[in-house]
XYZ file of C-alpha atoms in Angstrom:
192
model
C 70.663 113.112 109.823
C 68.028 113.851 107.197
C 69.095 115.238 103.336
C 66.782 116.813 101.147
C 66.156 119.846 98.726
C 66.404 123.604 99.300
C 63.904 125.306 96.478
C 64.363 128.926 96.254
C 61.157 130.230 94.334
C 62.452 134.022 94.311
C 65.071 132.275 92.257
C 63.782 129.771 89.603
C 62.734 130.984 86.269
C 61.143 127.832 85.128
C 63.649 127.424 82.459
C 63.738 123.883 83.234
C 67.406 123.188 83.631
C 67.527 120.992 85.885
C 64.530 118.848 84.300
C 67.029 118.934 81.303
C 70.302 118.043 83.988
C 68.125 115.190 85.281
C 67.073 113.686 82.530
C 70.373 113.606 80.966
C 72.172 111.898 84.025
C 69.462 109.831 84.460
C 69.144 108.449 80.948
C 65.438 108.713 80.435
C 63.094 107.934 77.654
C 61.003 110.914 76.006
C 58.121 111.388 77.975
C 59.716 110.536 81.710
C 61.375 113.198 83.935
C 62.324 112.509 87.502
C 62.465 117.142 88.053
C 60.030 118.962 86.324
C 59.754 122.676 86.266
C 56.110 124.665 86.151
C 55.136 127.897 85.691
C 52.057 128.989 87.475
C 49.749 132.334 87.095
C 47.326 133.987 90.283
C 45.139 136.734 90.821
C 42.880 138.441 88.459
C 43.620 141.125 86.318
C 44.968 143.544 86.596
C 46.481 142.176 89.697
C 48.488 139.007 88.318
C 51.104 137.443 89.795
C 53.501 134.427 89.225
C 55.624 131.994 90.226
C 57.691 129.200 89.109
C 58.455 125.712 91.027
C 60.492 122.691 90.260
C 59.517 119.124 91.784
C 61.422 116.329 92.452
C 60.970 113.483 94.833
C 61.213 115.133 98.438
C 62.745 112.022 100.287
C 60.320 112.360 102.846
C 60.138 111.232 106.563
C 57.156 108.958 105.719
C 57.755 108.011 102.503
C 54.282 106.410 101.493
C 55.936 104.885 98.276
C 58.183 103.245 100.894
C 55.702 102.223 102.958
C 53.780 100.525 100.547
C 56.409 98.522 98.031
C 55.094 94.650 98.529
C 58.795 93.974 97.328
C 61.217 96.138 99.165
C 62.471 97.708 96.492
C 62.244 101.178 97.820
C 64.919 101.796 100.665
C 66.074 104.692 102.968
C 70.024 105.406 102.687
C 72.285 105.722 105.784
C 71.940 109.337 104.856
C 67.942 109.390 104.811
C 67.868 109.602 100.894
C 64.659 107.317 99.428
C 66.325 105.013 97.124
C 64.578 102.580 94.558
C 66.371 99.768 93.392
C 65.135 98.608 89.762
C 66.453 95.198 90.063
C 63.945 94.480 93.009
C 61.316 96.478 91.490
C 58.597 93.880 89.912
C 56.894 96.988 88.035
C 53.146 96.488 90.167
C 53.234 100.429 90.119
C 52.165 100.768 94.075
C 55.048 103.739 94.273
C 53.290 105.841 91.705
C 49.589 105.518 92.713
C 50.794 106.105 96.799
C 53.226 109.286 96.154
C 50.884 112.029 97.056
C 53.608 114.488 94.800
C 53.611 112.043 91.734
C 56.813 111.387 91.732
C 57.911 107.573 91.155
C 57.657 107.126 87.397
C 56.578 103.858 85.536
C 59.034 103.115 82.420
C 57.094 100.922 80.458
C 59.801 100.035 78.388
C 61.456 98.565 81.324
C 58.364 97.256 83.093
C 59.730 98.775 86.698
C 59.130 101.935 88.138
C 62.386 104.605 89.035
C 62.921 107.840 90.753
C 64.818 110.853 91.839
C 67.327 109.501 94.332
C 69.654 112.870 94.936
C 72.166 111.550 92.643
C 73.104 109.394 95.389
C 76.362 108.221 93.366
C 77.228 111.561 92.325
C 76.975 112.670 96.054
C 78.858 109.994 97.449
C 81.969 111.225 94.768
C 81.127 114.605 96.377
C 79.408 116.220 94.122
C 75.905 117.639 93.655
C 73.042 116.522 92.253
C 72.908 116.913 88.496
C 69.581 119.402 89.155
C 71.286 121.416 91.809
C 74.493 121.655 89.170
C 72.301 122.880 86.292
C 70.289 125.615 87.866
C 72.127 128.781 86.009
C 69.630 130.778 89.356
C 71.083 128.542 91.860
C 67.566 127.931 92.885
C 68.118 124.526 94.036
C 70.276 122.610 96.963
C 70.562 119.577 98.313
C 72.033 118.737 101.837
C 71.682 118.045 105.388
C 68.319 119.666 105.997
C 69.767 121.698 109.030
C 72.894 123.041 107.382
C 70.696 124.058 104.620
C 68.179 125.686 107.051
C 71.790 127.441 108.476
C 72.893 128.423 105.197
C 69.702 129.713 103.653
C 67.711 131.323 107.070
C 65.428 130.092 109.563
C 62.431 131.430 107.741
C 61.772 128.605 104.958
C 58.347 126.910 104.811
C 58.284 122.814 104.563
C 56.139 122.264 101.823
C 52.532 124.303 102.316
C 52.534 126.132 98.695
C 49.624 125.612 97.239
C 50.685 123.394 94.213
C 51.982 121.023 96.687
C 49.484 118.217 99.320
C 49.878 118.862 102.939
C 53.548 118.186 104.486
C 51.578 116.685 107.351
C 50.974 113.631 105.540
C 54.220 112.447 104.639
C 56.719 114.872 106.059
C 58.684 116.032 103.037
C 62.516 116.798 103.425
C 61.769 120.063 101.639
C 63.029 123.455 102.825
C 61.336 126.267 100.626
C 62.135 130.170 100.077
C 58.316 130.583 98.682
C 56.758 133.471 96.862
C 53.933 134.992 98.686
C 52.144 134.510 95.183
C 52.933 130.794 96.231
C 50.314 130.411 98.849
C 47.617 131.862 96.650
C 44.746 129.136 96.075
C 43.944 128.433 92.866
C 47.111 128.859 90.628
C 46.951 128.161 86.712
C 49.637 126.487 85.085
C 50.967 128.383 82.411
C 51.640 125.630 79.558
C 54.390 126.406 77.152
């Protein structure tokens, strides 16, 4: 069994909702967010298009920040979820510099890295992750990646937008309705 995150693009707004769900459940310091939400332009004018997409950790096949914790304090769930444990974590930062999607953070305050782990507890009470439960759009999911496939058509690409690296390298357990804006080379982020 592998669990991961559904993303539907012709969905999300960008209004960062689940960034904001996240962080809350997550407790985290100003300046840290586990989802983030982005807002990207293409084209020329006067043929612009645009796209939103929120990131999280993807939980992915080959998890390189796995891979590479000296410590073991990275771990794959029964379920396939990528956990980090904070208590093993010694803080040398190896997660963040080999996530090719940036997404184990550093807390400095704490002097250990953390990241998304699917609201692991929350799921195991049977509920969803505090991203998927904030998305007004119900642009996110989170589940068994072939249920989701089931439940939201065969036609989903694994990760080959072009604001994300190559799935090749890592494998993500990321199932994506995309924008065709979303393959587009060359995207600006629209900073608000």
């Amino acid at each position: 069994m592998a669990v991961g995150f559904y993303v539907d693009m012709t969905r999300c707004i960008g209004c960062r909702a689940c960034q904001v769900a996240c962080k809350g459940k997550n407790r985290l310091e100003v300046g840290t967010v586990y989802r983030e939400a982005h807002t990207y332009t293409v084209g020329k004018y006067p043929d612009v298009d645009g796209y939103s997409y929120t990131f999280g950790c993807n939980h992915c096949e080959d998890a390189v920040c796995l891979n590479n914790c000296p410590v073991g304090a990275i771990y794959r769930a029964a379920d396939g979820t990528v956990i980090q444990d904070p208590d093993t974590c010694i803080g040398c930062r190896m997660c963040v510099m080999s996530c090719p999607y940036g997404q184990p953070k550093y807390d400095e305050a704490k002097g250990v890295s953390g990241k998304c782990d699917g609201c692991y507890g929350l799921r195991k009470d049977g509920s969803d992750p505090a991203c998927v439960a904030g998305c007004p759009n119900r642009a996110l999911d989170f589940g068994d990646l072939d249920e989701l496939r089931e439940k939201h058509g065969p036609d989903l690409d694994n990760g080959s937008i072009a604001v994300l690296p190559s799935p090749d390298h890592t494998h993500p357990s990321l199932l994506i309705k995309a924008k065709e804006a979303a393959f587009e080379k060359g995207p600006r982020r629209v900073n608000w």
